[in-house]
Coordinates of C-alpha atoms in Angstrom, one line a residue:
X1 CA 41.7 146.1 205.2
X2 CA 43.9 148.8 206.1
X3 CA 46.4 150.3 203.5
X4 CA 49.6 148.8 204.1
X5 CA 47.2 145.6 203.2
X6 CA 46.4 147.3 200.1
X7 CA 49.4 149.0 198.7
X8 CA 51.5 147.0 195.9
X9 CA 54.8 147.8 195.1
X10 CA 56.5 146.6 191.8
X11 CA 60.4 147.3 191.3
X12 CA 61.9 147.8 187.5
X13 CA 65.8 147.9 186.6
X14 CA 67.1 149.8 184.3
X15 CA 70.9 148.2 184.0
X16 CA 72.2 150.8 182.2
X17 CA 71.8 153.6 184.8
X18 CA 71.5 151.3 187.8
X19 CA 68.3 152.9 188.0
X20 CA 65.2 151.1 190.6
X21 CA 62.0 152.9 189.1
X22 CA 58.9 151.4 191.1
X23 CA 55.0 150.9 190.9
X24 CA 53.1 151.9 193.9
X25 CA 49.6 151.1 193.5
X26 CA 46.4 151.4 195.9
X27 CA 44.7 147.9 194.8
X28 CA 41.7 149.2 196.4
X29 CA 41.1 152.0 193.9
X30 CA 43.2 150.9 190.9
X31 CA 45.1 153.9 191.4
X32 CA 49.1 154.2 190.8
X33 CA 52.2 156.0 191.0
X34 CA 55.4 156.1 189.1
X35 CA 58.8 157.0 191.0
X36 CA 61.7 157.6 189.1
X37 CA 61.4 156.6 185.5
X38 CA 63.7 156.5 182.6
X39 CA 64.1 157.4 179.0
X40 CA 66.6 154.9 177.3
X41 CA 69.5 156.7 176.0
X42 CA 72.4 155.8 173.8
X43 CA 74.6 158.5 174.3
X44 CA 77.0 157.1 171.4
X45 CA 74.4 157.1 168.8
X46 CA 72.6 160.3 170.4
X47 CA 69.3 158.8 170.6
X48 CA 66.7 158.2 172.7
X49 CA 63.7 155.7 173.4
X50 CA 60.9 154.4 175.9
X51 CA 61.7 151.1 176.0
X52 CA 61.7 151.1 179.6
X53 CA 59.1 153.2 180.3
X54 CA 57.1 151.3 177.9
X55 CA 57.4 148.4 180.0
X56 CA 56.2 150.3 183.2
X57 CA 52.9 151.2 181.1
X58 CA 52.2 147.9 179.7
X59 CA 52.3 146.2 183.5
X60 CA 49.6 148.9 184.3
X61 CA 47.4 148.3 181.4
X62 CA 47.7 144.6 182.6
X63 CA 46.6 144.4 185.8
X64 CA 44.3 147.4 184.7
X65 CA 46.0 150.2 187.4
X66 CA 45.6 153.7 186.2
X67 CA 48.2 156.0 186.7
X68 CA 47.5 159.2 189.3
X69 CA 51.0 160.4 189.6
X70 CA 54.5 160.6 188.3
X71 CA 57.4 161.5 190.7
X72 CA 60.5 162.7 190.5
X73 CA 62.6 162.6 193.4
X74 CA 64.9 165.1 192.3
X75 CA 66.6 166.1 189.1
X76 CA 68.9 163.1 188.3
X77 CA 72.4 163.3 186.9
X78 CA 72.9 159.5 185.9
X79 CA 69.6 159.2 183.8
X80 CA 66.7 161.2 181.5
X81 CA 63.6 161.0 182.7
X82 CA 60.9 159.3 181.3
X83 CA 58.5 161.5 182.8
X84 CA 57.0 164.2 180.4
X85 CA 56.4 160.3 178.2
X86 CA 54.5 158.9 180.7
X87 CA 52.2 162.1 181.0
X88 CA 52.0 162.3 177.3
X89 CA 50.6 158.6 177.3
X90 CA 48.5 158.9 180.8
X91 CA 47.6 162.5 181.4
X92 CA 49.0 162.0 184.7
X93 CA 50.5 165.2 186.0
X94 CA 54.5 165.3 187.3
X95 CA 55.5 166.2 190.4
X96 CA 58.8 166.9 192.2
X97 CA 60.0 168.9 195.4
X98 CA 59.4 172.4 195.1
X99 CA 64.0 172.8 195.6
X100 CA 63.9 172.0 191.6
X101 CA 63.6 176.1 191.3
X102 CA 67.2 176.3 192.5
X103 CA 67.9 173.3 190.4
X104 CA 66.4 174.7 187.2
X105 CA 68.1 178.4 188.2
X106 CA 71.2 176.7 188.8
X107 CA 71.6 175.0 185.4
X108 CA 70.1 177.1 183.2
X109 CA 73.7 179.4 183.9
X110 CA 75.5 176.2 183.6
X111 CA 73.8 175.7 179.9
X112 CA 73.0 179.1 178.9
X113 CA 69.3 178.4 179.1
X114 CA 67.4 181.3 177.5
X115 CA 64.1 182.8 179.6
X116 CA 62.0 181.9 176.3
X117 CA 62.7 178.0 177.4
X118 CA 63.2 177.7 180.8
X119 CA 62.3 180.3 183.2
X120 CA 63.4 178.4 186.7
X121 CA 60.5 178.3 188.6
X122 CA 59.3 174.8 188.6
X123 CA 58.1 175.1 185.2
X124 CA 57.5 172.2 183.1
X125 CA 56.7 170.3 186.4
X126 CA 52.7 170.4 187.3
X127 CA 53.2 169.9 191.5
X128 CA 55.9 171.5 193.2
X129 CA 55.9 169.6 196.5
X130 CA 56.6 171.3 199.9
X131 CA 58.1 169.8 202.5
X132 CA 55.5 167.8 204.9
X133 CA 52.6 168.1 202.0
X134 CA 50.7 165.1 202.2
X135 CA 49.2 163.6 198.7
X136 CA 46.9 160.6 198.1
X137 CA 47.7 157.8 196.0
X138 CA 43.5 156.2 195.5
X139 CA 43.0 156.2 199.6
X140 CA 46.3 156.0 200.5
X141 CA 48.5 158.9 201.8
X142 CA 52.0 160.1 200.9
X143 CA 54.1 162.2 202.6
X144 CA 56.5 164.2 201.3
X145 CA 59.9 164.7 203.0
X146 CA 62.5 167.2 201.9
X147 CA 65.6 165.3 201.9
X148 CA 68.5 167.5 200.6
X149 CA 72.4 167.1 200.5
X150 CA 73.0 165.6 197.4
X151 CA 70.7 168.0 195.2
X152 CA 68.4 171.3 196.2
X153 CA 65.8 169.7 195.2
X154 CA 66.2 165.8 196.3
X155 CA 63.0 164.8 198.3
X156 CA 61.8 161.0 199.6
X157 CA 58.5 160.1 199.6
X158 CA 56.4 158.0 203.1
X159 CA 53.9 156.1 201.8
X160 CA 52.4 153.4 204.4
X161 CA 55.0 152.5 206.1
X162 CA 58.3 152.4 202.9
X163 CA 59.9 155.2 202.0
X164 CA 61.1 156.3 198.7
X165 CA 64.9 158.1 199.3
X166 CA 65.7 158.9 195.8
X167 CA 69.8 159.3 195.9
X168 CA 69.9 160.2 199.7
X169 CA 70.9 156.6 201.0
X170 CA 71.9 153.5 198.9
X171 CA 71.9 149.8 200.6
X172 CA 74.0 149.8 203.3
X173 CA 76.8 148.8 201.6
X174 CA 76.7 151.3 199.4
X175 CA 76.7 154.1 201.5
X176 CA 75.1 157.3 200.7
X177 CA 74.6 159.8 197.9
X178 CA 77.9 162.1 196.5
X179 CA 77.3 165.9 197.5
X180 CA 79.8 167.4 194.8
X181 CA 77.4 168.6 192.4
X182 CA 76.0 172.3 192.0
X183 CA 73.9 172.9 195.2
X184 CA 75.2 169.7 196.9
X185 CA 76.2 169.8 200.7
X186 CA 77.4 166.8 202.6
X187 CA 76.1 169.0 206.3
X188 CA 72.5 169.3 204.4
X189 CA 72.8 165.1 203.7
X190 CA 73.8 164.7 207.0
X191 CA 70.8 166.3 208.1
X192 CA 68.4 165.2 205.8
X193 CA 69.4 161.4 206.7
X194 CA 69.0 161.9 210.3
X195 CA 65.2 162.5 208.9
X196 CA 65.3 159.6 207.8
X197 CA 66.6 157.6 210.7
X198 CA 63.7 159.5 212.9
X199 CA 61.4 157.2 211.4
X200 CA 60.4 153.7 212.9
X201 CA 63.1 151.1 212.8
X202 CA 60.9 148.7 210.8
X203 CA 60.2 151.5 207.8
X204 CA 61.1 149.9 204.5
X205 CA 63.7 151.9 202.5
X206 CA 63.2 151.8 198.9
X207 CA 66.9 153.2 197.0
X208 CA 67.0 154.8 193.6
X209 CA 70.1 153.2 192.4
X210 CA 71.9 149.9 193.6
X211 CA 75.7 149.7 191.6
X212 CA 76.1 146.1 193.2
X213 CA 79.2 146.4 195.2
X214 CA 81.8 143.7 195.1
X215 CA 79.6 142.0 192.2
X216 CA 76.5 140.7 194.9
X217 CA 73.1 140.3 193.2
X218 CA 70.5 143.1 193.4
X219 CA 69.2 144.7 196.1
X220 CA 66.9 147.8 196.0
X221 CA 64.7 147.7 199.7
X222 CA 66.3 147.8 203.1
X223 CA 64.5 149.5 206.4
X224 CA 65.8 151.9 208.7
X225 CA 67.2 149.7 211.4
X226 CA 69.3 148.2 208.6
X227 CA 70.6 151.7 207.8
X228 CA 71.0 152.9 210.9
X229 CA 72.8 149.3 211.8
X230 CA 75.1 148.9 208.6
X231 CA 75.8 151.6 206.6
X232 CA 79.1 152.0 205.1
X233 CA 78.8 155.8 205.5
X234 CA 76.2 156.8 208.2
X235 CA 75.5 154.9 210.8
X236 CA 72.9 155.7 214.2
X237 CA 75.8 157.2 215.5
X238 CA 77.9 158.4 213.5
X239 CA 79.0 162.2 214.2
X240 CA 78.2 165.2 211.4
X241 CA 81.9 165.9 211.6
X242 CA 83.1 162.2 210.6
X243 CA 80.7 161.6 207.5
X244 CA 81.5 164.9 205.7
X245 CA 85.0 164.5 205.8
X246 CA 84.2 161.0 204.8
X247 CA 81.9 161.9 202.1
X248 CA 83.6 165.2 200.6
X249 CA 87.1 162.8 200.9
X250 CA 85.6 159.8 198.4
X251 CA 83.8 163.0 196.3
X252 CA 87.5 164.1 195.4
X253 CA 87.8 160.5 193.7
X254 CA 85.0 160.3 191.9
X255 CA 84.3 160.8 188.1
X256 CA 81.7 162.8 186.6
X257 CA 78.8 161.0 185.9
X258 CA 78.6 159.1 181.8
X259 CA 75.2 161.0 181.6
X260 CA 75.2 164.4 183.8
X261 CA 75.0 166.7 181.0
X262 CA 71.9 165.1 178.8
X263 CA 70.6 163.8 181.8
X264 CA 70.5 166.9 183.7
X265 CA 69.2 169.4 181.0
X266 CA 66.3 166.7 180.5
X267 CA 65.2 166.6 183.1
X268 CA 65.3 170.4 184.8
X269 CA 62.3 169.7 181.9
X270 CA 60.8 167.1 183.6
X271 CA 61.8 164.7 181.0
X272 CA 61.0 166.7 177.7
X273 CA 64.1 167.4 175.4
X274 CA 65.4 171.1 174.7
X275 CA 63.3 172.5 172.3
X276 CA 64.2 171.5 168.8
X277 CA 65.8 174.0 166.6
X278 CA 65.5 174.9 163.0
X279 CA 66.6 171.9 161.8
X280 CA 63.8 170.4 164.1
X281 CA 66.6 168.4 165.9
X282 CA 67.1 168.5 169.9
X283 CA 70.2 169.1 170.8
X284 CA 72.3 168.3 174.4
X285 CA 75.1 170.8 175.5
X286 CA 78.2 170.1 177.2
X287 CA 80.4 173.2 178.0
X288 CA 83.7 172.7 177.6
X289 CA 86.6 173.6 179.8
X290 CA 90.5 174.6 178.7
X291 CA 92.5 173.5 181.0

């Protein structure tokens, strides 16, 4: 049985955030992964919980999969990370695309981070990915892809035959990641998608968030014909010129995300809150701007 015939890929919502977190397991060894996971957060009532990610970890327990990894693919703006939980729970170590330097240098002047808590370079993360490093998942191989544009440190991940894109590409319809934040460059996405088109047509496309435009039901997989085919921002060809003035253009409308500022200084900690202070209470910044 090859491994295509043995991988198993599970999909779970998060409707708050929009968020597709997935399950990829090698049934031949038991062995899993975690893409993408997320801490519940009410930001009215400032508090979080694992909810979700509790859900993920009772599925493994029940078909009896043991988790190898946790994966990030890249340091989201829209929702915390459940990650640092998940390790807590499994021992399984966290992993993300070794870009998250920039990330974490980048935001630690945004917040006012002192050295004493983050430092910036990859720490809190155990694996700091490289672009083309290949992993194993049981006896089934993972590639890693740097796929930047919308973050520094946004990478997809080519495991037999699907690829994970993180924020790089939505379904067709929804077109592709914004480039506005810190470190973001519609030229780099362009890039970084044309990547992704290099692989074979029939590669499934797994997405990281699906908003549901025009109110149609969920979708979260695609390949790369589709893509290449129908997408709203990007299509086989489609000139570098066009898209970024497309995509900078619908940036200029766009609102800051509910959740950047908990979200992001979470998880630039791979999902573990700012310390506590005296008090022993963590606390979320948000800078504020006269204007």
């Amino acid at each position: 049985m090859s491994n295509l015939d043995n991988l198993h890929i599970e999909m779970f919502f998060d409707n708050d955030s929009a968020t597709c977190s997935y399950v990829v397991v090698d049934k031949a060894t038991a062995k899993a992964a975690v893409i993408d996971p997320v801490l519940d957060y009410d930001a009215a009532a400032g508090q979080v919980s694992t909810k979700a990610a509790d859900n993920i970890l009772a599925y493994l327990a029940e078909q009896g999969w043991q988790l190898q990894w946790i994966l990030e693919t890249h340091a989201h703006a829209d929702h915390l990370s459940a990650a640092h939980y998940l390790k807590q729970k499994t021992a399984a170590p966290i992993a993300i695309g070794e870009g998250i330097r920039k990330v974490q240098q980048t935001f630690k002047m945004v917040f006012n981070i002192a050295d004493a808590e983050l430092i910036g370079t990859g720490d809190y993360f155990d694996k700091l990915f490289a672009d083309g490093e290949t992993f194993n998942i049981g006896s089934v191989t993972a590639t890693v892809m740097n796929t930047p544009g919308h973050t520094n440190d946004s990478v997809s991940y080519l495991i037999a035959g699907n690829v994970f894109v993180g924020d790089s590409l939505f379904m067709p319809d929804g077109g592709t990641a914004r480039c506005d934040f810190p470190g973001g460059d519609a030229h780099i996405l362009f890039r970084s998608i044309q990547r992704l088109y290099q692989l074979p047509a029939e590669t499934v496309v797994y997405v990281c968030h699906d908003y549901q435009p025009n109110g149609r039901e969920l979708r979260f997989k695609t390949t790369i014909a589709e893509q290449k085919q129908q997408n709203i921002h990007v299509k086989a060809d489609t000139v570098e010129a066009d898209f970024v003035q497309k995509r900078e253009t619908r940036d200029k409308t766009l609102a800051v995300p509910r959740l950047i500022y908990p979200s992001v200084q979470v998880n630039i900690r791979a999902g573990q809150l700012p310390q506590a202070e005296s008090n022993g209470v963590s606390y979320v910044k948000i800078p504020l701007k006269q204007v």
